[in-house]
Amino acid sequence: QVQLVDSGGGSVQAGGSLRLSCAASGDTYTDYLMAWFRQAPGKEREAVAIITPYATQQYTPSMKGRVTISRDNARNTLDLQMNSLKPEDTAMYYCAAAPWRGFGGSLFAQSSYTSWGQGTQVTVSS
């Protein structure tokens, strides 16, 4: 199993930007589908974006156009660039990994992912 460490969260004003990072270790990074999820207080964890080992990206409608997910397979890292942030984007953000070979789950379902970072807090003030 790959181990994940999230970083890069913080506090920004509405309209600002943040870049989140995730460092992976312990297994072959290119064997994994990677994703960012978020969880706001009192709400369920939801997917933000996913990226396959071949860098194919998909985004959830709520953040499409405002975020960009990327991965560096040479450095075993995953990033999420977030722009035009809104107060409703306030949440704990988690990177996640799922084995890609034989993947048969839903790309945006948290149950499909087997490894999780510890989370990094993003707070957007109005």
Short mmCIF file of C-alpha atoms in Angstrom, two decimals:
data_model
loop_
_atom_site.label_atom_id
_atom_site.label_comp_id
_atom_site.label_asym_id
_atom_site.label_seq_id
_atom_site.Cartn_x
_atom_site.Cartn_y
_atom_site.Cartn_z
CA GLN A 1 0.00 0.00 0.00
CA VAL A 2 1.15 3.49 -0.76
CA GLN A 3 1.49 5.96 2.12
CA LEU A 4 0.31 9.54 1.59
CA VAL A 5 1.16 12.82 3.30
CA ASP A 6 -0.89 15.94 2.50
CA SER A 7 0.32 19.51 2.83
CA GLY A 8 -0.34 23.04 1.62
CA GLY A 9 -3.59 24.00 3.27
CA GLY A 10 -4.17 27.34 4.92
CA SER A 11 -6.43 30.35 5.27
CA VAL A 12 -7.24 32.63 2.35
CA GLN A 13 -9.82 35.22 1.46
CA ALA A 14 -12.51 34.56 -1.09
CA GLY A 15 -11.12 34.79 -4.58
CA GLY A 16 -7.70 33.63 -3.47
CA SER A 17 -5.67 30.59 -4.46
CA LEU A 18 -4.00 27.67 -2.74
CA ARG A 19 -1.91 24.78 -3.94
CA LEU A 20 -2.18 21.49 -2.09
CA SER A 21 0.44 18.78 -2.35
CA CYS A 22 0.58 15.11 -1.52
CA ALA A 23 3.72 13.01 -1.24
CA ALA A 24 3.46 9.29 -1.87
CA SER A 25 5.83 6.58 -0.71
CA GLY A 26 6.05 2.88 -0.08
CA ASP A 27 4.87 1.46 -3.39
CA THR A 28 5.01 2.02 -7.13
CA TYR A 29 3.28 5.36 -7.60
CA THR A 30 2.34 4.75 -11.21
CA ASP A 31 0.27 1.75 -10.15
CA TYR A 32 -2.23 4.08 -8.52
CA LEU A 33 -5.20 6.19 -9.48
CA MET A 34 -4.97 9.37 -7.41
CA ALA A 35 -7.64 11.74 -6.19
CA TRP A 36 -8.44 14.68 -3.98
CA PHE A 37 -11.44 14.58 -1.69
CA ARG A 38 -12.77 17.11 0.78
CA GLN A 39 -14.98 17.03 3.83
CA ALA A 40 -16.68 20.05 5.31
CA PRO A 41 -17.98 20.02 8.90
CA GLY A 42 -21.21 18.07 9.12
CA LYS A 43 -21.02 16.90 5.53
CA GLU A 44 -19.97 13.73 3.80
CA ARG A 45 -16.57 13.40 2.18
CA GLU A 46 -16.82 14.22 -1.52
CA ALA A 47 -14.51 13.90 -4.48
CA VAL A 48 -12.92 16.99 -6.01
CA ALA A 49 -10.79 15.60 -8.82
CA ILE A 50 -9.13 12.41 -10.00
CA ILE A 51 -6.12 11.65 -12.16
CA THR A 52 -5.14 8.31 -13.65
CA PRO A 53 -1.56 7.03 -13.92
CA TYR A 54 -1.64 8.31 -17.51
CA ALA A 55 -2.65 11.81 -16.35
CA THR A 56 -6.24 11.68 -17.52
CA GLN A 57 -8.16 14.09 -15.28
CA GLN A 58 -11.77 14.37 -14.22
CA TYR A 59 -13.40 16.96 -12.01
CA THR A 60 -16.60 17.26 -10.07
CA PRO A 61 -18.95 19.96 -11.38
CA SER A 62 -18.74 22.10 -8.23
CA MET A 63 -15.05 22.80 -8.74
CA LYS A 64 -14.51 22.28 -12.45
CA GLY A 65 -12.81 25.32 -13.94
CA ARG A 66 -11.43 26.42 -10.60
CA VAL A 67 -9.09 23.53 -9.79
CA THR A 68 -6.37 21.64 -11.61
CA ILE A 69 -5.11 18.26 -10.50
CA SER A 70 -1.64 17.14 -11.56
CA ARG A 71 0.84 14.43 -10.73
CA ASP A 72 4.58 14.06 -11.09
CA ASN A 73 5.32 10.38 -11.54
CA ALA A 74 9.05 10.96 -11.26
CA ARG A 75 8.72 12.65 -7.87
CA ASN A 76 5.74 10.63 -6.59
CA THR A 77 3.72 13.73 -5.90
CA LEU A 78 0.16 14.89 -6.45
CA ASP A 79 -0.93 18.52 -6.54
CA LEU A 80 -4.20 20.41 -6.54
CA GLN A 81 -4.14 24.02 -7.69
CA MET A 82 -7.25 25.82 -6.47
CA ASN A 83 -8.24 29.26 -7.73
CA SER A 84 -11.19 31.62 -7.18
CA LEU A 85 -11.83 30.03 -3.82
CA LYS A 86 -15.18 30.51 -2.15
CA PRO A 87 -16.18 30.24 1.52
CA GLU A 88 -18.07 27.06 0.68
CA ASP A 89 -14.75 25.49 -0.31
CA THR A 90 -13.76 25.48 3.36
CA ALA A 91 -13.06 21.87 4.29
CA MET A 92 -10.43 19.32 5.15
CA TYR A 93 -8.84 18.13 1.94
CA TYR A 94 -7.47 14.61 1.55
CA CYS A 95 -5.44 12.94 -1.13
CA ALA A 96 -6.31 9.34 -1.84
CA ALA A 97 -4.99 6.43 -3.87
CA ALA A 98 -6.53 3.36 -5.44
CA PRO A 99 -4.74 0.50 -7.21
CA TRP A 100 -5.26 1.11 -10.91
CA ARG A 101 -4.76 -2.44 -12.21
CA GLY A 102 -8.16 -4.10 -12.24
CA PHE A 103 -9.90 -0.96 -10.99
CA GLY A 104 -13.63 -1.54 -11.22
CA GLY A 105 -15.05 0.96 -8.79
CA SER A 106 -16.45 4.43 -9.16
CA LEU A 107 -13.81 7.10 -9.76
CA PHE A 108 -15.53 9.54 -7.41
CA ALA A 109 -16.55 7.15 -4.63
CA GLN A 110 -14.45 7.24 -1.48
CA SER A 111 -15.05 3.53 -1.02
CA SER A 112 -12.94 2.91 -4.15
CA TYR A 113 -9.79 4.29 -2.49
CA THR A 114 -7.57 2.27 -0.21
CA SER A 115 -4.97 4.79 0.98
CA TRP A 116 -5.56 8.24 2.45
CA GLY A 117 -3.50 11.18 3.55
CA GLN A 118 -4.03 12.71 6.96
CA GLY A 119 -5.78 15.75 5.52
CA THR A 120 -4.92 19.42 5.20
CA GLN A 121 -7.31 22.19 6.25
CA VAL A 122 -8.44 24.85 3.80
CA THR A 123 -10.34 27.84 5.21
CA VAL A 124 -11.78 30.51 2.93
CA SER A 125 -13.13 33.69 4.50
CA SER A 126 -15.56 36.08 2.90
#
